[in-house]
Amino acid sequence: MRNVSYDFVLELKNLKSTYYNSNCNIFGKGKAVKVLKAVNFNVKKGEIFGIVGESGCGKSTLARSIVKLNDNVEGDILIEGQDIKHIKNISEKVQIVFQDPLSSLNPKRTIGWILEEPLKIHRKGNKKERIKRVNEILELVGLDSSYRERYPHELSGGQRQRISIGSAIILNPKFVVLDEPVSALDVSVQAQILNLMMDLHHKLNLSFLFISHNLNVVYYMCDRVAVMYLGEIVELASAEEIYNDPKHPYTKALLNSVVEISTANNRDEVIIKGDLNDSLNISAGCKCYARCSGAKKICKTVSPEIKNINTKDGSEHLVRCHLYNFN
């Protein structure tokens, strides 16, 4: 088979995921809750692509779906052009780093065992070669070989997250999902871990899907950003476009909630009323209607499509909102 070069390391096509709330009905499977609703985007090779949104918007479900930890999913997920349903060793293609490193590391195993185990499972090298690789990874993440003999509970939060990152890259994947990778860490440690990930991104030519609710972090890390609201992408553009010229009212409200960004850009104040629960029972129209101070009559009954609007440099800027006159 000839080698084929793909521009995208990840492509999501009409991705949907539905759960059933069993608390609603003891006699059946309960009320259907649509967590992801026709999500479409791609991540270019070597790109850091950001996902932002409130807790409960579907970010983590999206992350788990990409690495095959969520079977309750419809649509297509392609890694370098190949459907993940047909990828036998998905962990060699894509890995994930979770929010809490302590809960994602085996507390009864040493760091050396944790890092070596993926190599053993995938039959990578002999014992000597695997130990050499473990030492290389420890050095890459800013630790030394002495950490092989330690246990997760003996490490600080930042050190544990370094091990989680090392475990994610030890099989040389080209794509890594970062699901809130610094939100459980002290502020003083967050910058160190972010700088480490940027360093690995450049050294190893990694592509990242970076999921976070911290807008300052996303702006610092990402090339492009998608804003999620109740399982839908409501805006997608370059980080510069999103932060300097946001279009969707929800995006504007998110940015205004961040002092460093809103002050720097001197942006008009946009307020989102209530919380995410206010939008859960909307069956038609824009999901943001109940919370949007600029909502029109059409927003209540007609769900807006996501469309590309014109930007100054001609780059893609997608918005799902009736407030713009699309051509």
GROMACS .gro file of C-alpha atoms in nm:
model
  327
    1MET     CA    1   0.000   0.000   0.000
    2ARG     CA    2   0.139   0.339  -0.098
    3ASN     CA    3   0.189   0.608   0.165
    4VAL     CA    4  -0.074   0.881   0.161
    5SER     CA    5  -0.016   1.221   0.318
    6TYR     CA    6  -0.308   1.378   0.507
    7ASP     CA    7  -0.333   1.746   0.593
    8PHE     CA    8  -0.548   1.672   0.897
    9VAL     CA    9  -0.447   1.459   1.193
   10LEU     CA   10  -0.808   1.461   1.319
   11GLU     CA   11  -1.142   1.501   1.143
   12LEU     CA   12  -1.480   1.493   1.316
   13LYS     CA   13  -1.783   1.452   1.093
   14ASN     CA   14  -2.136   1.491   1.231
   15LEU     CA   15  -2.033   1.358   1.573
   16LYS     CA   16  -2.324   1.287   1.809
   17SER     CA   17  -2.352   1.130   2.152
   18THR     CA   18  -2.669   1.065   2.352
   19TYR     CA   19  -2.707   0.946   2.710
   20TYR     CA   20  -3.021   0.835   2.889
   21ASN     CA   21  -3.105   0.977   3.228
   22SER     CA   22  -3.223   0.670   3.420
   23ASN     CA   23  -3.346   0.886   3.710
   24CYS     CA   24  -3.631   1.009   3.497
   25ASN     CA   25  -3.812   0.677   3.456
   26ILE     CA   26  -3.768   0.362   3.665
   27PHE     CA   27  -3.960   0.156   3.408
   28GLY     CA   28  -3.752   0.244   3.104
   29LYS     CA   29  -3.416   0.374   2.997
   30GLY     CA   30  -3.514   0.729   3.076
   31LYS     CA   31  -3.500   1.061   2.902
   32ALA     CA   32  -3.254   1.104   2.615
   33VAL     CA   33  -2.993   1.374   2.675
   34LYS     CA   34  -2.802   1.483   2.365
   35VAL     CA   35  -2.449   1.562   2.481
   36LEU     CA   36  -2.293   1.612   2.137
   37LYS     CA   37  -2.500   1.740   1.845
   38ALA     CA   38  -2.347   1.712   1.499
   39VAL     CA   39  -1.999   1.837   1.589
   40ASN     CA   40  -1.774   1.902   1.289
   41PHE     CA   41  -1.416   2.028   1.285
   42ASN     CA   42  -1.064   1.921   1.196
   43VAL     CA   43  -0.719   1.957   1.346
   44LYS     CA   44  -0.426   2.020   1.113
   45LYS     CA   45  -0.095   1.842   1.149
   46GLY     CA   46   0.126   2.030   1.394
   47GLU     CA   47  -0.165   2.244   1.517
   48ILE     CA   48  -0.286   2.311   1.871
   49PHE     CA   49  -0.664   2.329   1.849
   50GLY     CA   50  -0.857   2.460   2.149
   51ILE     CA   51  -1.205   2.376   2.281
   52VAL     CA   52  -1.363   2.609   2.539
   53GLY     CA   53  -1.698   2.619   2.712
   54GLU     CA   54  -1.874   2.587   3.046
   55SER     CA   55  -1.876   2.265   3.247
   56GLY     CA   56  -2.146   2.039   3.105
   57CYS     CA   57  -2.115   2.157   2.746
   58GLY     CA   58  -1.977   1.823   2.622
   59LYS     CA   59  -1.600   1.889   2.614
   60SER     CA   60  -1.496   1.578   2.807
   61THR     CA   61  -1.743   1.354   2.620
   62LEU     CA   62  -1.585   1.479   2.300
   63ALA     CA   63  -1.235   1.403   2.432
   64ARG     CA   64  -1.329   1.050   2.543
   65SER     CA   65  -1.499   0.978   2.210
   66ILE     CA   66  -1.182   1.060   2.015
   67VAL     CA   67  -0.973   0.808   2.210
   68LYS     CA   68  -1.246   0.537   2.198
   69LEU     CA   69  -1.341   0.563   2.567
   70ASN     CA   70  -1.699   0.651   2.475
   71ASP     CA   71  -1.880   0.385   2.271
   72ASN     CA   72  -2.209   0.572   2.273
   73VAL     CA   73  -2.123   0.784   1.971
   74GLU     CA   74  -2.245   0.835   1.614
   75GLY     CA   75  -2.066   0.996   1.322
   76ASP     CA   76  -1.710   0.965   1.196
   77ILE     CA   77  -1.382   1.020   1.376
   78LEU     CA   78  -1.082   1.004   1.144
   79ILE     CA   79  -0.717   0.994   1.252
   80GLU     CA   80  -0.491   1.077   0.957
   81GLY     CA   81  -0.776   0.982   0.726
   82GLN     CA   82  -0.851   0.647   0.892
   83ASP     CA   83  -1.177   0.580   1.080
   84ILE     CA   84  -1.095   0.497   1.443
   85LYS     CA   85  -1.342   0.208   1.427
   86HIS     CA   86  -1.091   0.033   1.203
   87ILE     CA   87  -0.775   0.125   1.398
   88LYS     CA   88  -0.668  -0.174   1.604
   89ASN     CA   89  -0.396  -0.007   1.814
   90ILE     CA   90  -0.556   0.333   1.873
   91SER     CA   91  -0.308   0.415   2.154
   92GLU     CA   92  -0.023   0.427   1.902
   93LYS     CA   93  -0.213   0.694   1.705
   94VAL     CA   94  -0.374   0.911   1.972
   95GLN     CA   95  -0.337   0.952   2.349
   96ILE     CA   96  -0.510   1.151   2.621
   97VAL     CA   97  -0.393   1.341   2.930
   98PHE     CA   98  -0.664   1.378   3.195
   99GLN     CA   99  -0.735   1.659   3.440
  100ASP     CA  100  -0.639   1.476   3.760
  101PRO     CA  101  -0.307   1.288   3.730
  102LEU     CA  102  -0.349   1.114   4.067
  103SER     CA  103  -0.666   0.936   3.954
  104SER     CA  104  -0.518   0.839   3.616
  105LEU     CA  105  -0.197   0.679   3.754
  106ASN     CA  106  -0.196   0.335   3.917
  107PRO     CA  107  -0.121   0.408   4.286
  108LYS     CA  108   0.017   0.057   4.348
  109ARG     CA  109   0.279   0.069   4.071
  110THR     CA  110   0.610   0.253   4.044
  111ILE     CA  111   0.661   0.527   3.789
  112GLY     CA  112   0.900   0.300   3.600
  113TRP     CA  113   0.632   0.030   3.574
  114ILE     CA  114   0.365   0.282   3.464
  115LEU     CA  115   0.584   0.420   3.185
  116GLU     CA  116   0.718   0.083   3.071
  117GLU     CA  117   0.383  -0.098   3.060
  118PRO     CA  118   0.264   0.053   2.727
  119LEU     CA  119   0.593  -0.054   2.569
  120LYS     CA  120   0.546  -0.409   2.699
  121ILE     CA  121   0.183  -0.428   2.583
  122HIS     CA  122   0.280  -0.316   2.233
  123ARG     CA  123   0.596  -0.530   2.232
  124LYS     CA  124   0.836  -0.241   2.187
  125GLY     CA  125   1.196  -0.354   2.241
  126ASN     CA  126   1.358  -0.576   2.502
  127LYS     CA  127   1.390  -0.493   2.875
  128LYS     CA  128   1.709  -0.292   2.830
  129GLU     CA  129   1.565  -0.092   2.540
  130ARG     CA  130   1.242  -0.024   2.730
  131ILE     CA  131   1.428   0.108   3.035
  132LYS     CA  132   1.635   0.330   2.807
  133ARG     CA  133   1.314   0.465   2.653
  134VAL     CA  134   1.161   0.526   2.998
  135ASN     CA  135   1.470   0.725   3.100
  136GLU     CA  136   1.448   0.927   2.777
  137ILE     CA  137   1.084   1.013   2.846
  138LEU     CA  138   1.160   1.112   3.206
  139GLU     CA  139   1.426   1.349   3.078
  140LEU     CA  140   1.189   1.488   2.815
  141VAL     CA  141   0.931   1.578   3.081
  142GLY     CA  142   1.189   1.737   3.313
  143LEU     CA  143   1.255   1.452   3.558
  144ASP     CA  144   1.548   1.213   3.607
  145SER     CA  145   1.586   0.834   3.614
  146SER     CA  146   1.559   0.819   3.996
  147TYR     CA  147   1.181   0.876   3.959
  148ARG     CA  148   1.145   0.525   3.815
  149GLU     CA  149   1.146   0.382   4.168
  150ARG     CA  150   0.890   0.623   4.313
  151TYR     CA  151   0.514   0.587   4.348
  152PRO     CA  152   0.252   0.844   4.239
  153HIS     CA  153   0.164   0.943   4.597
  154GLU     CA  154   0.529   1.039   4.655
  155LEU     CA  155   0.517   1.304   4.383
  156SER     CA  156   0.376   1.655   4.371
  157GLY     CA  157   0.078   1.738   4.148
  158GLY     CA  158   0.302   1.891   3.883
  159GLN     CA  159   0.537   1.590   3.885
  160ARG     CA  160   0.244   1.351   3.851
  161GLN     CA  161   0.114   1.544   3.552
  162ARG     CA  162   0.461   1.526   3.396
  163ILE     CA  163   0.441   1.147   3.432
  164SER     CA  164   0.092   1.146   3.275
  165ILE     CA  165   0.227   1.344   2.981
  166GLY     CA  166   0.527   1.110   2.956
  167SER     CA  167   0.296   0.808   2.953
  168ALA     CA  168   0.095   0.970   2.673
  169ILE     CA  169   0.393   1.030   2.445
  170ILE     CA  170   0.602   0.718   2.512
  171LEU     CA  171   0.450   0.531   2.212
  172ASN     CA  172   0.526   0.825   1.980
  173PRO     CA  173   0.169   0.923   1.888
  174LYS     CA  174   0.131   1.224   1.662
  175PHE     CA  175  -0.188   1.346   1.828
  176VAL     CA  176  -0.261   1.404   2.198
  177VAL     CA  177  -0.590   1.510   2.359
  178LEU     CA  178  -0.533   1.734   2.662
  179ASP     CA  179  -0.848   1.737   2.876
  180GLU     CA  180  -0.818   2.024   3.127
  181PRO     CA  181  -0.451   1.926   3.186
  182VAL     CA  182  -0.364   2.205   3.431
  183SER     CA  183  -0.692   2.290   3.605
  184ALA     CA  184  -0.617   2.059   3.903
  185LEU     CA  185  -0.272   2.212   3.958
  186ASP     CA  186  -0.158   2.507   4.167
  187VAL     CA  187  -0.132   2.829   3.970
  188SER     CA  188   0.244   2.840   4.031
  189VAL     CA  189   0.281   2.499   3.863
  190GLN     CA  190   0.042   2.554   3.572
  191ALA     CA  191   0.283   2.772   3.374
  192GLN     CA  192   0.558   2.510   3.405
  193ILE     CA  193   0.334   2.235   3.265
  194LEU     CA  194   0.205   2.459   2.985
  195ASN     CA  195   0.562   2.547   2.886
  196LEU     CA  196   0.652   2.177   2.893
  197MET     CA  197   0.366   2.094   2.656
  198MET     CA  198   0.468   2.374   2.420
  199ASP     CA  199   0.824   2.245   2.427
  200LEU     CA  200   0.711   1.889   2.346
  201HIS     CA  201   0.483   2.023   2.073
  202HIS     CA  202   0.784   2.176   1.897
  203LYS     CA  203   1.039   1.900   1.969
  204LEU     CA  204   0.815   1.608   1.869
  205ASN     CA  205   0.596   1.784   1.610
  206LEU     CA  206   0.287   1.689   1.808
  207SER     CA  207  -0.067   1.799   1.733
  208PHE     CA  208  -0.285   1.878   2.036
  209LEU     CA  209  -0.655   1.906   2.105
  210PHE     CA  210  -0.645   2.134   2.407
  211ILE     CA  211  -0.964   2.139   2.616
  212SER     CA  212  -1.002   2.399   2.889
  213HIS     CA  213  -1.239   2.646   3.053
  214ASN     CA  214  -0.947   2.885   3.116
  215LEU     CA  215  -0.962   3.133   2.830
  216ASN     CA  216  -0.625   3.292   2.905
  217VAL     CA  217  -0.456   2.951   2.884
  218VAL     CA  218  -0.632   2.868   2.556
  219TYR     CA  219  -0.528   3.200   2.405
  220TYR     CA  220  -0.166   3.134   2.504
  221MET     CA  221  -0.160   2.775   2.377
  222CYS     CA  222  -0.381   2.746   2.070
  223ASP     CA  223  -0.371   2.826   1.699
  224ARG     CA  224  -0.747   2.790   1.645
  225VAL     CA  225  -1.030   2.781   1.898
  226ALA     CA  226  -1.382   2.633   1.895
  227VAL     CA  227  -1.640   2.755   2.147
  228MET     CA  228  -1.889   2.489   2.261
  229TYR     CA  229  -2.234   2.541   2.406
  230LEU     CA  230  -2.458   2.244   2.500
  231GLY     CA  231  -2.289   2.004   2.261
  232GLU     CA  232  -2.268   2.241   1.965
  233ILE     CA  233  -1.987   2.448   1.817
  234VAL     CA  234  -2.117   2.807   1.823
  235GLU     CA  235  -1.799   2.978   1.701
  236LEU     CA  236  -1.471   2.864   1.547
  237ALA     CA  237  -1.181   3.078   1.427
  238SER     CA  238  -0.815   3.152   1.487
  239ALA     CA  239  -0.723   3.237   1.845
  240GLU     CA  240  -0.652   3.596   1.737
  241GLU     CA  241  -0.994   3.630   1.570
  242ILE     CA  242  -1.180   3.477   1.864
  243TYR     CA  243  -1.014   3.703   2.120
  244ASN     CA  244  -0.989   4.026   1.920
  245ASP     CA  245  -1.313   4.009   1.720
  246PRO     CA  246  -1.559   3.758   1.871
  247LYS     CA  247  -1.898   3.736   1.702
  248HIS     CA  248  -2.125   3.505   1.902
  249PRO     CA  249  -2.285   3.664   2.213
  250TYR     CA  250  -2.185   3.361   2.420
  251THR     CA  251  -1.820   3.395   2.316
  252LYS     CA  252  -1.827   3.765   2.401
  253ALA     CA  253  -1.973   3.693   2.743
  254LEU     CA  254  -1.706   3.430   2.814
  255LEU     CA  255  -1.430   3.672   2.719
  256ASN     CA  256  -1.578   3.952   2.926
  257SER     CA  257  -1.562   3.724   3.229
  258VAL     CA  258  -1.182   3.714   3.201
  259VAL     CA  259  -1.031   4.032   3.345
  260GLU     CA  260  -0.698   4.017   3.161
  261ILE     CA  261  -0.864   3.973   2.821
  262SER     CA  262  -1.167   4.201   2.857
  263THR     CA  263  -0.957   4.487   2.997
  264ALA     CA  264  -0.690   4.454   2.730
  265ASN     CA  265  -0.940   4.462   2.442
  266ASN     CA  266  -1.175   4.725   2.592
  267ARG     CA  267  -1.471   4.524   2.461
  268ASP     CA  268  -1.838   4.617   2.498
  269GLU     CA  269  -1.992   4.427   2.785
  270VAL     CA  270  -2.214   4.133   2.688
  271ILE     CA  271  -2.397   3.946   2.962
  272ILE     CA  272  -2.522   3.586   2.950
  273LYS     CA  273  -2.812   3.547   3.195
  274GLY     CA  274  -2.866   3.246   3.422
  275ASP     CA  275  -2.677   2.920   3.381
  276LEU     CA  276  -2.655   2.622   3.149
  277ASN     CA  277  -2.968   2.458   3.296
  278ASP     CA  278  -3.180   2.745   3.157
  279SER     CA  279  -3.115   2.611   2.805
  280LEU     CA  280  -3.162   2.237   2.863
  281ASN     CA  281  -3.535   2.224   2.788
  282ILE     CA  282  -3.527   2.429   2.468
  283SER     CA  283  -3.659   2.197   2.194
  284ALA     CA  284  -3.647   2.443   1.905
  285GLY     CA  285  -3.457   2.755   1.818
  286CYS     CA  286  -3.117   2.869   1.940
  287LYS     CA  287  -2.997   2.684   2.251
  288CYS     CA  288  -2.861   3.012   2.385
  289TYR     CA  289  -3.196   3.193   2.348
  290ALA     CA  290  -3.299   3.184   2.716
  291ARG     CA  291  -2.970   3.342   2.827
  292CYS     CA  292  -2.890   3.584   2.543
  293SER     CA  293  -2.965   3.952   2.604
  294GLY     CA  294  -2.959   4.021   2.229
  295ALA     CA  295  -3.197   3.742   2.124
  296LYS     CA  296  -3.451   3.814   1.848
  297LYS     CA  297  -3.791   3.656   1.776
  298ILE     CA  298  -3.644   3.417   1.518
  299CYS     CA  299  -3.397   3.286   1.776
  300LYS     CA  300  -3.681   3.128   1.976
  301THR     CA  301  -3.819   2.913   1.696
  302VAL     CA  302  -3.544   2.858   1.437
  303SER     CA  303  -3.214   2.689   1.516
  304PRO     CA  304  -2.929   2.881   1.347
  305GLU     CA  305  -2.688   2.705   1.114
  306ILE     CA  306  -2.317   2.754   1.150
  307LYS     CA  307  -2.183   2.970   0.867
  308ASN     CA  308  -1.855   3.122   0.760
  309ILE     CA  309  -1.838   3.502   0.777
  310ASN     CA  310  -1.590   3.730   0.607
  311THR     CA  311  -1.271   3.814   0.797
  312LYS     CA  312  -1.011   4.079   0.726
  313ASP     CA  313  -0.747   3.827   0.621
  314GLY     CA  314  -0.986   3.588   0.448
  315SER     CA  315  -0.945   3.310   0.706
  316GLU     CA  316  -1.231   3.090   0.822
  317HIS     CA  317  -1.452   3.227   1.098
  318LEU     CA  318  -1.757   3.013   1.171
  319VAL     CA  319  -2.051   3.145   1.375
  320ARG     CA  320  -2.386   2.988   1.473
  321CYS     CA  321  -2.604   3.295   1.529
  322HIS     CA  322  -2.906   3.473   1.375
  323LEU     CA  323  -2.763   3.814   1.462
  324TYR     CA  324  -2.547   3.814   1.150
  325ASN     CA  325  -2.665   3.859   0.791
  326PHE     CA  326  -2.507   3.568   0.610
  327ASN     CA  327  -2.473   3.578   0.235
   0.00000   0.00000   0.00000
